[in-house]
PDB file of C-alpha atoms and ligand atoms in Angstrom:
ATOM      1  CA  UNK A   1      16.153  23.913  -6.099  1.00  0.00           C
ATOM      2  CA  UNK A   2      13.801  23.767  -3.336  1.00  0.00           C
ATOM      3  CA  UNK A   3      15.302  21.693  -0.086  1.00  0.00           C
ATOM      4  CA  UNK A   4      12.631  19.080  -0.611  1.00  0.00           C
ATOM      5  CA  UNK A   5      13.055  18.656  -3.922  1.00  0.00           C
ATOM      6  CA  UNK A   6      14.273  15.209  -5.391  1.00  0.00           C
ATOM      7  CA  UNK A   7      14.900  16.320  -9.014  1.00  0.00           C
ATOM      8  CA  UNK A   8      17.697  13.939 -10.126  1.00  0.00           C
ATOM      9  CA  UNK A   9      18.390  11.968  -6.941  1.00  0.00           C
ATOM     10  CA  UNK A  10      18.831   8.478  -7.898  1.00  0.00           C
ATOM     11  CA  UNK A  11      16.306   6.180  -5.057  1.00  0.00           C
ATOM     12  CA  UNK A  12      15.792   2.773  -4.815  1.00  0.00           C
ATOM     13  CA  UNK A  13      13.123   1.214  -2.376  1.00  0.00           C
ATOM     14  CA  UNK A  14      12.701  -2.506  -1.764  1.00  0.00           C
ATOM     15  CA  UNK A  15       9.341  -4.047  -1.519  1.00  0.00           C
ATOM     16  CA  UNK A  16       8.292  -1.761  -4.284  1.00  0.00           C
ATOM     17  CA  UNK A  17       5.765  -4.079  -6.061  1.00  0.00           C
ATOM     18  CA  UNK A  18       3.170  -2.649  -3.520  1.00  0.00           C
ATOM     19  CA  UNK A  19       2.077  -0.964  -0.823  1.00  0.00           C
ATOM     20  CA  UNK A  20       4.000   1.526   0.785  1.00  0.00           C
ATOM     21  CA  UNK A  21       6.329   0.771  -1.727  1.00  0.00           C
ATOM     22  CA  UNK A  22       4.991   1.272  -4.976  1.00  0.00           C
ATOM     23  CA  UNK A  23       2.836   4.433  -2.912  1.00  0.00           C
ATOM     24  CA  UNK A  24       6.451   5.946  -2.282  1.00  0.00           C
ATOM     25  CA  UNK A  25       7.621   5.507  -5.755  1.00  0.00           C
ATOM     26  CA  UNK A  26       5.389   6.969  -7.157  1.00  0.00           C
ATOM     27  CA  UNK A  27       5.789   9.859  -4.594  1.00  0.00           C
ATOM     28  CA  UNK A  28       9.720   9.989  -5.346  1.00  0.00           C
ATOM     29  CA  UNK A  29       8.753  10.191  -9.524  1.00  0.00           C
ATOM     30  CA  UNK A  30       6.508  12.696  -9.513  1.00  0.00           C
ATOM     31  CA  UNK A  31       9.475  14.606  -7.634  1.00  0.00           C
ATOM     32  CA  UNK A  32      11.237  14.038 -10.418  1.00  0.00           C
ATOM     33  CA  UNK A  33      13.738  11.090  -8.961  1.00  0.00           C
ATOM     34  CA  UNK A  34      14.931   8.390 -10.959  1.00  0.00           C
ATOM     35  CA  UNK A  35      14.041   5.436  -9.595  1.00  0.00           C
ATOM     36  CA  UNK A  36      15.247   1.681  -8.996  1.00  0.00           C
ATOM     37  CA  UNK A  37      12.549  -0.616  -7.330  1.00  0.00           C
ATOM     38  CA  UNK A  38      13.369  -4.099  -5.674  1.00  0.00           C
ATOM     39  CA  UNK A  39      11.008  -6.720  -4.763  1.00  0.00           C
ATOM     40  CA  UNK A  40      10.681 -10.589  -5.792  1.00  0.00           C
ATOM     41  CA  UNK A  41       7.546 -10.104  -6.985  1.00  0.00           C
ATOM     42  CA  UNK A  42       8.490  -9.059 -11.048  1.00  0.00           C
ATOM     43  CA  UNK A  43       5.494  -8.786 -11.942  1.00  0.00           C
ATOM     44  CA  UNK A  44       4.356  -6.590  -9.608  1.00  0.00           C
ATOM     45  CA  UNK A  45       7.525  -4.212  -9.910  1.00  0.00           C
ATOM     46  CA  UNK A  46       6.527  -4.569 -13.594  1.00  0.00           C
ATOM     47  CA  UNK A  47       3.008  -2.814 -13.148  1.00  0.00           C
ATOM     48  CA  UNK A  48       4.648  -0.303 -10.907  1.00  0.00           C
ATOM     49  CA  UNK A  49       7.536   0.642 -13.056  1.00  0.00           C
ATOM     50  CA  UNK A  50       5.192   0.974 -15.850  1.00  0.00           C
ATOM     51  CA  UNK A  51       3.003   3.393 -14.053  1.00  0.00           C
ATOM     52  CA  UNK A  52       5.758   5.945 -13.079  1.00  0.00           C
ATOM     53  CA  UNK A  53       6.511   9.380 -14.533  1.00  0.00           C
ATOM     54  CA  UNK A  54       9.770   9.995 -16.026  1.00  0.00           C
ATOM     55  CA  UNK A  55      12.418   8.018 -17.189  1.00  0.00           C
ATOM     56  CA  UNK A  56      15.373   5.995 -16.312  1.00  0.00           C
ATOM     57  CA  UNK A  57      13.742   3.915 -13.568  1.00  0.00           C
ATOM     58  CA  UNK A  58      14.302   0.190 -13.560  1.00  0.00           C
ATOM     59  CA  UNK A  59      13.804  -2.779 -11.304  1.00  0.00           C
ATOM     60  CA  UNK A  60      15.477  -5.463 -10.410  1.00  0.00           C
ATOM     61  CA  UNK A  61      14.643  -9.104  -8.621  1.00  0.00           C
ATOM     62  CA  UNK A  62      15.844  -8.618  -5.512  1.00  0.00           C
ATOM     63  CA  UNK A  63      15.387 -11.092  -2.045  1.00  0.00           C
ATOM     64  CA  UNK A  64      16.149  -8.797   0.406  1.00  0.00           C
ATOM     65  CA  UNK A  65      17.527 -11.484   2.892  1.00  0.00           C
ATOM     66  CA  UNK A  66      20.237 -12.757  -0.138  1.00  0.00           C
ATOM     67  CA  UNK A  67      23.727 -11.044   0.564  1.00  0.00           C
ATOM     68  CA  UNK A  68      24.310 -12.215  -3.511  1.00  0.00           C
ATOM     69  CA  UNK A  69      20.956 -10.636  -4.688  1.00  0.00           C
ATOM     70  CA  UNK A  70      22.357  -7.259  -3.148  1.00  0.00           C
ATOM     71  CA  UNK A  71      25.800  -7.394  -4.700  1.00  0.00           C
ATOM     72  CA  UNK A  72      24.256  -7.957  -8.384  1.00  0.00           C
ATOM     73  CA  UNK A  73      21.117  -5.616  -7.514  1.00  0.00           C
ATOM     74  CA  UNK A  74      24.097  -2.719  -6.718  1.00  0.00           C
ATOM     75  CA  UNK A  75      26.838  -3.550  -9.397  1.00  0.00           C
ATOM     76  CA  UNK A  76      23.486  -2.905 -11.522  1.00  0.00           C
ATOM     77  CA  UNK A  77      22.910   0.480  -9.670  1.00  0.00           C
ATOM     78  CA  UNK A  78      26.839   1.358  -9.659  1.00  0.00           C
ATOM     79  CA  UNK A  79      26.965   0.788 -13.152  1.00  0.00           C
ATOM     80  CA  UNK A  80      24.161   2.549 -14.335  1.00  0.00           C
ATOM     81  CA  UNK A  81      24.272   5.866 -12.231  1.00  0.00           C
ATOM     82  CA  UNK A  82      28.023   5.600 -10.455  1.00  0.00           C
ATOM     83  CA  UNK A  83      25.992   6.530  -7.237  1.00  0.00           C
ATOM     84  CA  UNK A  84      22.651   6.279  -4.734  1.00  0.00           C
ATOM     85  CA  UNK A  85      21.506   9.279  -3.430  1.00  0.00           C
ATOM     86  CA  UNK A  86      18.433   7.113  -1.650  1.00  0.00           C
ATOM     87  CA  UNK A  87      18.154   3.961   0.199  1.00  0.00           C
ATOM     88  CA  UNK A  88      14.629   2.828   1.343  1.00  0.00           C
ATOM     89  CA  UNK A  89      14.413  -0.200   3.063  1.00  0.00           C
ATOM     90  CA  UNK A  90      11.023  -0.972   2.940  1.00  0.00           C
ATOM     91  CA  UNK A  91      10.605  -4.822   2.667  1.00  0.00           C
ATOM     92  CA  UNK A  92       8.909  -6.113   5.086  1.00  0.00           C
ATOM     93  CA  UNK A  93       6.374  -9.310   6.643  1.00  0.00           C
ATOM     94  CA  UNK A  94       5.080 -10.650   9.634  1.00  0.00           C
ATOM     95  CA  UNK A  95       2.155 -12.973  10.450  1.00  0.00           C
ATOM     96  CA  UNK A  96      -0.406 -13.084  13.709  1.00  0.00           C
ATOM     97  CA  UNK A  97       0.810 -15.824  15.863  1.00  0.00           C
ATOM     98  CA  UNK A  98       1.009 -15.697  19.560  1.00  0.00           C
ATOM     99  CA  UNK A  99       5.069 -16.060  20.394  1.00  0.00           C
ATOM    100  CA  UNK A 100       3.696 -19.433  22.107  1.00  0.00           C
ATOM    101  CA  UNK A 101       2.640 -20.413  18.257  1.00  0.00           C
ATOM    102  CA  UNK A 102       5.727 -19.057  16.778  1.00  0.00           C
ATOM    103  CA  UNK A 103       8.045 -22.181  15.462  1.00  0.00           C
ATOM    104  CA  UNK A 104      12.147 -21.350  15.464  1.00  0.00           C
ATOM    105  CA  UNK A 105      11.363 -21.240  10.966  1.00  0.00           C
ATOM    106  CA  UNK A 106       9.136 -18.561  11.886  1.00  0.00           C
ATOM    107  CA  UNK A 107      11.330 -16.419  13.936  1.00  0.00           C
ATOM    108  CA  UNK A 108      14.146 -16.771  11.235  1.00  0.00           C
ATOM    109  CA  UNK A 109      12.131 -15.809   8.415  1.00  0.00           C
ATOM    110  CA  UNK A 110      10.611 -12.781  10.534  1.00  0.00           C
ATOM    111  CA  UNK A 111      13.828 -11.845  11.291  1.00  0.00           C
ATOM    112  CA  UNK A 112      15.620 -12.185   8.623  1.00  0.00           C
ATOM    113  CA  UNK A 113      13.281 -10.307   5.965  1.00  0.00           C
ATOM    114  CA  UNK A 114      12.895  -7.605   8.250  1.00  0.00           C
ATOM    115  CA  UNK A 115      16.035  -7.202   9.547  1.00  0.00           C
ATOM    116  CA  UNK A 116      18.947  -8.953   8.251  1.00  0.00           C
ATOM    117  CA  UNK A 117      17.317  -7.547   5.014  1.00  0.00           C
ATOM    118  CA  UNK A 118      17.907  -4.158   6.520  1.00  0.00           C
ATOM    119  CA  UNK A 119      21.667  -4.348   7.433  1.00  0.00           C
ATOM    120  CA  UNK A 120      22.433  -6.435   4.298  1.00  0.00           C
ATOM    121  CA  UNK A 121      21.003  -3.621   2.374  1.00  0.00           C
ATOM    122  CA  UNK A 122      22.489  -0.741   4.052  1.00  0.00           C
ATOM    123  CA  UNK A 123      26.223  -2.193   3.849  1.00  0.00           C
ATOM    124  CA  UNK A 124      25.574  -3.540   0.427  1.00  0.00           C
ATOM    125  CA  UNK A 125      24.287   0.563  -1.071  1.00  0.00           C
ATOM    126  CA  UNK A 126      26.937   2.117   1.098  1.00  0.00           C
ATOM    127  CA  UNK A 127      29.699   2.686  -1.345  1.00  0.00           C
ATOM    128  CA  UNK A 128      27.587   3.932  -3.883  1.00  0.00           C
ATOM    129  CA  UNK A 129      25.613   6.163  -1.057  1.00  0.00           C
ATOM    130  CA  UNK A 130      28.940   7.292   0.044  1.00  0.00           C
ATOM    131  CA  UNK A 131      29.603   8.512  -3.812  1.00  0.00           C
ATOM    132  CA  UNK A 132      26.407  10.677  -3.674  1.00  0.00           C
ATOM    133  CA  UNK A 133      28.202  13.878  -0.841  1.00  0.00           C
ATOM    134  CA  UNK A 134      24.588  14.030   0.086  1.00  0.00           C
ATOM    135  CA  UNK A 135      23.233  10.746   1.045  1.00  0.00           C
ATOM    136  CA  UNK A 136      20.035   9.306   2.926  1.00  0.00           C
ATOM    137  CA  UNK A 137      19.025   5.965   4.036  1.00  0.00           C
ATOM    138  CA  UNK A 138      15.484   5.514   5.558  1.00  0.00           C
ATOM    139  CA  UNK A 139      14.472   2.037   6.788  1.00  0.00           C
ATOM    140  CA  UNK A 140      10.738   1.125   7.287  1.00  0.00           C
ATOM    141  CA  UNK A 141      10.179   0.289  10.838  1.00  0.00           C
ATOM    142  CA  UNK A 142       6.538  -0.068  12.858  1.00  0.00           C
ATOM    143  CA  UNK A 143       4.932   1.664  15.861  1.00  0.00           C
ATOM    144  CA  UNK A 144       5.526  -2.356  16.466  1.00  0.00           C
ATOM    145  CA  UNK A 145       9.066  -1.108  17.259  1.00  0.00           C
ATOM    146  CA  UNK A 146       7.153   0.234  20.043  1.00  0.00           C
ATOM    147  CA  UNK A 147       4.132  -0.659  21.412  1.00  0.00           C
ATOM    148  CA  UNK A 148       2.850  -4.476  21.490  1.00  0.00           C
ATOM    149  CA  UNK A 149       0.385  -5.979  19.405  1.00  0.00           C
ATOM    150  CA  UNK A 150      -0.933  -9.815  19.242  1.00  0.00           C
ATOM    151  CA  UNK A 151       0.890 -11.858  18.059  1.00  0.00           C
ATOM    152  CA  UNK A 152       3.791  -9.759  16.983  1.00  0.00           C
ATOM    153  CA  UNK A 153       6.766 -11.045  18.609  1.00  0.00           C
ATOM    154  CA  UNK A 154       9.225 -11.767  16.429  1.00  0.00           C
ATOM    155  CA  UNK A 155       8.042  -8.635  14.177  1.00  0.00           C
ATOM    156  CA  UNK A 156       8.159  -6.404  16.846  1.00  0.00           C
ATOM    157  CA  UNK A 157      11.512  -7.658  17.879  1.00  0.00           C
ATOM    158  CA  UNK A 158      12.789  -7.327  13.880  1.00  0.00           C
ATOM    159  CA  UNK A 159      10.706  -3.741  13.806  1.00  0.00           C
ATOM    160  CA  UNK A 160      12.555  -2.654  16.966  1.00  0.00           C
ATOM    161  CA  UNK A 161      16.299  -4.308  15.257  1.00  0.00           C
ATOM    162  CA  UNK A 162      15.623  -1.448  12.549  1.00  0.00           C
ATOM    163  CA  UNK A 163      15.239   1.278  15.209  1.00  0.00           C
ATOM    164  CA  UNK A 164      18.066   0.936  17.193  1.00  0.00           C
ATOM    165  CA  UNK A 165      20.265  -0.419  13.675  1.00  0.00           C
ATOM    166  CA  UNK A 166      19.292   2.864  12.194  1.00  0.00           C
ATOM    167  CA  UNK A 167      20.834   4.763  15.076  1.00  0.00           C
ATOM    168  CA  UNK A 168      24.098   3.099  15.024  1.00  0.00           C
ATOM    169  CA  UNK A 169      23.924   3.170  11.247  1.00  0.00           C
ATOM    170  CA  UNK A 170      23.496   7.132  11.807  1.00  0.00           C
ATOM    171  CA  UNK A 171      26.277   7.912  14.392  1.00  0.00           C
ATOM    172  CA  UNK A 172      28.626   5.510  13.067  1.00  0.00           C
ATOM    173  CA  UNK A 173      28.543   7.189   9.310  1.00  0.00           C
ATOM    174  CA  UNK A 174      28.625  10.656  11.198  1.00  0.00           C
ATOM    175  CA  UNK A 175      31.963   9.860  12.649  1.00  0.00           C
ATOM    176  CA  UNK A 176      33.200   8.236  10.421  1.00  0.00           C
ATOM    177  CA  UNK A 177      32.661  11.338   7.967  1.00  0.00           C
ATOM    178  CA  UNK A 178      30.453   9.198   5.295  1.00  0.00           C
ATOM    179  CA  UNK A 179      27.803  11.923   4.378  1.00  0.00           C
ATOM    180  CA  UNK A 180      24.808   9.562   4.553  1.00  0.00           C
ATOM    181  CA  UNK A 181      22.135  10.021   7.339  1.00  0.00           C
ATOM    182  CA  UNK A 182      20.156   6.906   8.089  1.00  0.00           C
ATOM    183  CA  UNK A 183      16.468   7.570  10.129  1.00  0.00           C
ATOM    184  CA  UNK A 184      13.629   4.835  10.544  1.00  0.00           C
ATOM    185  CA  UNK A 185       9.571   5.642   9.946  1.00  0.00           C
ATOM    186  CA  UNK A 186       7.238   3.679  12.422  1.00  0.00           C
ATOM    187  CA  UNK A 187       3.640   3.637  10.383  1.00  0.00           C
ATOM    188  CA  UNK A 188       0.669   2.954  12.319  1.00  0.00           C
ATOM    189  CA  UNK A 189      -2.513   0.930  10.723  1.00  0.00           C
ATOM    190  CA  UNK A 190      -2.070   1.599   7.027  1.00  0.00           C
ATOM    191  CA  UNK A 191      -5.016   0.878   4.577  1.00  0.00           C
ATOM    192  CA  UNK A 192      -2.983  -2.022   2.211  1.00  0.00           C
ATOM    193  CA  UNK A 193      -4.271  -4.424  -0.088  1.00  0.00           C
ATOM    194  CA  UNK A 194      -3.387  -6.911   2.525  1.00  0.00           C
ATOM    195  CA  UNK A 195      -5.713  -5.116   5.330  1.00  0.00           C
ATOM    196  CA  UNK A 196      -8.211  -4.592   2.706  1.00  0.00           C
ATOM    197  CA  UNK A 197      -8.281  -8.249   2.452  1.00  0.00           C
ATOM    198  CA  UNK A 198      -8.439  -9.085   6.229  1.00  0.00           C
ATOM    199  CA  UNK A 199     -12.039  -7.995   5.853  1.00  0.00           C
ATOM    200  CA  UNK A 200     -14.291  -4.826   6.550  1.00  0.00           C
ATOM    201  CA  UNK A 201     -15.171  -5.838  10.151  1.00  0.00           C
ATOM    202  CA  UNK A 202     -11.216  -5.992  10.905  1.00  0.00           C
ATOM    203  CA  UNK A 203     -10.191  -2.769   9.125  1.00  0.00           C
ATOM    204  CA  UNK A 204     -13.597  -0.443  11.032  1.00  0.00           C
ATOM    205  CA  UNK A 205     -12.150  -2.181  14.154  1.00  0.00           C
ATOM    206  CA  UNK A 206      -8.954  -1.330  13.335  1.00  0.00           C
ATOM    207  CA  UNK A 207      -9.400   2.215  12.203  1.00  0.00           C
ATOM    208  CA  UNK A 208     -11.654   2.809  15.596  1.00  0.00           C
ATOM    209  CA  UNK A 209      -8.296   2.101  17.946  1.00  0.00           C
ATOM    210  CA  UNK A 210      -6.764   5.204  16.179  1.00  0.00           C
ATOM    211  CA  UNK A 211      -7.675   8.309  17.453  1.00  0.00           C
ATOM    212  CA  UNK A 212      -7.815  10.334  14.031  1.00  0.00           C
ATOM    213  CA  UNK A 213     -10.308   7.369  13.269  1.00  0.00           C
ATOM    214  CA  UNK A 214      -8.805   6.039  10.178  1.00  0.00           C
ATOM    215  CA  UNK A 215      -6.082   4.275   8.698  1.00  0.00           C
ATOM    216  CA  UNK A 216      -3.301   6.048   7.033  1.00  0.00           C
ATOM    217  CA  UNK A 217      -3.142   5.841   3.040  1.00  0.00           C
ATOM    218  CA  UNK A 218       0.033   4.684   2.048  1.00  0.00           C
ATOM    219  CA  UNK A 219       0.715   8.044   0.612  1.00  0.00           C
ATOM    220  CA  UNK A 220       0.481   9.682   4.090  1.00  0.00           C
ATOM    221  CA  UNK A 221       3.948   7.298   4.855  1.00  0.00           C
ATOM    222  CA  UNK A 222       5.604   7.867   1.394  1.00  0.00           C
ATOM    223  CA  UNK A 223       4.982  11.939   2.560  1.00  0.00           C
ATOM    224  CA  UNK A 224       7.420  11.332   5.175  1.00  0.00           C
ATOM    225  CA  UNK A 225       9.771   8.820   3.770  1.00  0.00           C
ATOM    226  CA  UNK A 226      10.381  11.551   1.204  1.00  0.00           C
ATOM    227  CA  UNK A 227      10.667  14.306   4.075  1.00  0.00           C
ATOM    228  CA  UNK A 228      13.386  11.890   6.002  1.00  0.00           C
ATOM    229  CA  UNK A 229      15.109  11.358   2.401  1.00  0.00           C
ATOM    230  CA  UNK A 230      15.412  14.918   1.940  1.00  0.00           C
ATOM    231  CA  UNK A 231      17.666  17.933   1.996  1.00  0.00           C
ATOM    232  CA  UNK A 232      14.672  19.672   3.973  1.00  0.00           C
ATOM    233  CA  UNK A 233      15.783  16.839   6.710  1.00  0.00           C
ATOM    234  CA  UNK A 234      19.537  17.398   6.724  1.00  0.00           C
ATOM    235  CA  UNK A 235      20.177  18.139  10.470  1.00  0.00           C
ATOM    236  CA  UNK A 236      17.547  14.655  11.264  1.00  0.00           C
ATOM    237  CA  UNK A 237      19.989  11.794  11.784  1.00  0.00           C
ATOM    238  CA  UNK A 238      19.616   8.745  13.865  1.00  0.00           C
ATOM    239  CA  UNK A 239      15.957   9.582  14.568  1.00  0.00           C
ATOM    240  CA  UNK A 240      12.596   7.764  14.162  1.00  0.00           C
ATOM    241  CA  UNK A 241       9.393   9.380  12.689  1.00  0.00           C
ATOM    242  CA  UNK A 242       6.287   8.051  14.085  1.00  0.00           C
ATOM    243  CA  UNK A 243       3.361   8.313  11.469  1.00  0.00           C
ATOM    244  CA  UNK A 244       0.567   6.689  13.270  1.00  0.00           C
ATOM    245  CA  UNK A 245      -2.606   9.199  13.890  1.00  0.00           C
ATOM    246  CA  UNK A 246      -1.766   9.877  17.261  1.00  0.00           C
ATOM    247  CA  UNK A 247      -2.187   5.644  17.890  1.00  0.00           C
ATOM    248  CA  UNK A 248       0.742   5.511  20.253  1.00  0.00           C
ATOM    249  CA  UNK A 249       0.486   9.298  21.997  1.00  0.00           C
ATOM    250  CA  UNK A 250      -2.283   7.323  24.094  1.00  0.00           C
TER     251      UNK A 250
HETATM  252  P1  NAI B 301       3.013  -5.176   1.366  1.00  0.00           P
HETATM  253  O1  NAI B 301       2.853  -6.606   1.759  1.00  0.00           O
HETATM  254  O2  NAI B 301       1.862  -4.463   0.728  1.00  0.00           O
HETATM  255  O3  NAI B 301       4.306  -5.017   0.428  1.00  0.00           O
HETATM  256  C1  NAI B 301       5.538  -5.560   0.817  1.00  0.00           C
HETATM  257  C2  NAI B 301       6.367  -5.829  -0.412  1.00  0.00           C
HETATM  258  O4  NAI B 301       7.584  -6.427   0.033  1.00  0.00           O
HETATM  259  C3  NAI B 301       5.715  -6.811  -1.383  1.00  0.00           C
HETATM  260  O5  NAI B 301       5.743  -6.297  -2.697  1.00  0.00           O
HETATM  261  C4  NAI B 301       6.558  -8.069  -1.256  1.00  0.00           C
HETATM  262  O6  NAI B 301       6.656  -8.814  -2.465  1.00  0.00           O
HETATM  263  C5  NAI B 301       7.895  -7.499  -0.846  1.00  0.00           C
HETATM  264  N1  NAI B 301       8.733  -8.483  -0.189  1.00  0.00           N
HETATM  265  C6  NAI B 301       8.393  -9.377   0.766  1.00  0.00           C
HETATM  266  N2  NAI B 301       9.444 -10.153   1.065  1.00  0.00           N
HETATM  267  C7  NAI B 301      10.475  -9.746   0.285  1.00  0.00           C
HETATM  268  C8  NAI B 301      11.817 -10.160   0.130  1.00  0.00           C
HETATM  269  N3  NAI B 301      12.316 -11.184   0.843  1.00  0.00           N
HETATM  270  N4  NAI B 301      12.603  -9.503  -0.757  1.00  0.00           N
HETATM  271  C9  NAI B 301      12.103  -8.477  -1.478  1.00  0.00           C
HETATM  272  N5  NAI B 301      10.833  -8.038  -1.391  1.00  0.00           N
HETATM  273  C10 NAI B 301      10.028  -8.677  -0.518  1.00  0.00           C
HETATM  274  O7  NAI B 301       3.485  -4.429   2.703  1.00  0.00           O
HETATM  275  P2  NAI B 301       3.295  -2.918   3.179  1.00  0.00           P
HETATM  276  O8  NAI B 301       2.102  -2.870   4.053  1.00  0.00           O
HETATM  277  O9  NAI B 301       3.414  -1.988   2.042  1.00  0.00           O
HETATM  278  O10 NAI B 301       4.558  -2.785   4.146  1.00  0.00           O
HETATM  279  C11 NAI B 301       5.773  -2.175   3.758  1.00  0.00           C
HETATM  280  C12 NAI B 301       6.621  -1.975   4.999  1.00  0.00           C
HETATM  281  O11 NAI B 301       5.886  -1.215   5.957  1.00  0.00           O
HETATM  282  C13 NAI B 301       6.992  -3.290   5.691  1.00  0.00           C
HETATM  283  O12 NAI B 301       8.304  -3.202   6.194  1.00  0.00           O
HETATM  284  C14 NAI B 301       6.000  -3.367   6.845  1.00  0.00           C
HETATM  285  O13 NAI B 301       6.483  -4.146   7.897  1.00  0.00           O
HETATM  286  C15 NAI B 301       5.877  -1.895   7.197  1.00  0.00           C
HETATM  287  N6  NAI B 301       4.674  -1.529   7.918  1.00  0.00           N
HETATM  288  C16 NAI B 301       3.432  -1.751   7.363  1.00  0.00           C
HETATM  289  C17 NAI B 301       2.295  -1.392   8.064  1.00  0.00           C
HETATM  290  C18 NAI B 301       0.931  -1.633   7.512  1.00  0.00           C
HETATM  291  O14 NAI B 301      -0.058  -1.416   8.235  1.00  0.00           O
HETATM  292  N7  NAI B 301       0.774  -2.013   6.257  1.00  0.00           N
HETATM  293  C19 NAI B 301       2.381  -0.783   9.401  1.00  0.00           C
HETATM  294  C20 NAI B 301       3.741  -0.573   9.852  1.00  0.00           C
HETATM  295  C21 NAI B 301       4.831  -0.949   9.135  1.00  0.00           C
END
């Protein structure tokens, strides 16, 4: 089996209704994964699930910030398959307001679906990653995690969280001899239903700042979730993969 293969791995992604996503299930099905998408939006997951290759995959109502969600979203997942091969933590949200504009509810909720999502998640899967011998968690970060943008404080401060989480997540399964590496993605300006919606004027303006000239398609992030989830990737541990067009090489 090729080293980038996922024939067989068992993968569940949050946010998977859509977006990155539902773009990275898709990815992981046509690789021949089974999959097991999370999101509160049902519906959505619905539309998804029914659009995947394969068979096997389910989804489950998930809040990603809900410590109880996660234990009944991975008794589900430990009774069903007995293991996880793939953790993405992909949910994510933030809004536009100047930190000046930002009210303590704000913060909380920023922080909490970005990043208490992300440690709830990782500690909730890890018995059942631990089970799998070959193991991968990737958690959906932000050139945010990096470089500022308006009105991103408490997002970039979540986004940054996952970074630096990630690492300690990576080195502390290492030495502690749990076969599960855990890397973070940091996606530039990608073209999503929600940036669609923002407007033409906003996404030409948006896709100008980026020196390829374009937004990415959510595909082009799924490409390297699935690298960083893969046995291709088995020496990359406690690392972040930028995916930005060049955005924050300037
Ligand atoms: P999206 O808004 O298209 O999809 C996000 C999904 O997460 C939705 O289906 C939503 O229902 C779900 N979700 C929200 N809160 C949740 C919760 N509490 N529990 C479970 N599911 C929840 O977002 P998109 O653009 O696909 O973003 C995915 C990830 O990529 C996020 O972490 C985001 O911060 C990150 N990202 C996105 C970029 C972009 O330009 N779209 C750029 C950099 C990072």
């Amino acid at each position: 089996m090729p080293a980038d293969s996922h024939a067989d791995r068992i993968v569940m992604i949050t946010g998977a209704a859509k977006g990155i996503g539902a773009a990275t299930a898709l990815a992981f099905a046509r690789e021949g994964a089974t999959l097991v998408l999370a999101d509160i939006d049902t519906e959505g997951l619905g539309a998804v699930l029914a659009g995947l290759p394969g068979s096997g995959h389910m989804a489950v109502r998930l809040d990603v910030t809900a410590e109880a969600d996660w234990a009944a979203a991975m008794a589900r997942v430990g009774a069903t398959h007995g293991r996880l091969d793939v953790l993405v933590n992909n949910a994510g949200w933030g809004n536009l307001r100047s930190i000046f504009d930002t009210t303590p509810d704000d913060w909380r909720r920023i922080i909490a679906i970005n990043l208490d999502s992300v440690f709830l998640g990782t500690m909730a899967a890890m018995p059942w990653l631990e089970k799998s011998g070959d193991a991968a968690v990737v958690n959906v970060s932000s050139i945010r995690a990096r470089v500022v943008g308006f009105g991103s404080g408490p997002y970039s401060a979540a986004k940054a969280g996952v970074e630096m989480f990630s690492k300690v997540a990576a080195v502390e399964c290492a030495q502690t001899g749990r076969r599960v590496r855990v890397n973070s993605i940091h996606p530039g300006f990608v073209d999503t239903p929600l940036s669609k919606a923002q407007g033409e004027e906003a996404r030409a303006a948006r896709a100008a700042s980026v020196p390829q000239g374009r937004m990415a398609e959510p595909e082009e992030i799924a490409a390297g979730i699935l690298f960083l989830a893969s046995r291709a990737a088995s020496y990359v541990n406690g690392t972040g993969l930028v995916v930005d067009g060049a955005f924050t090489a300037v």
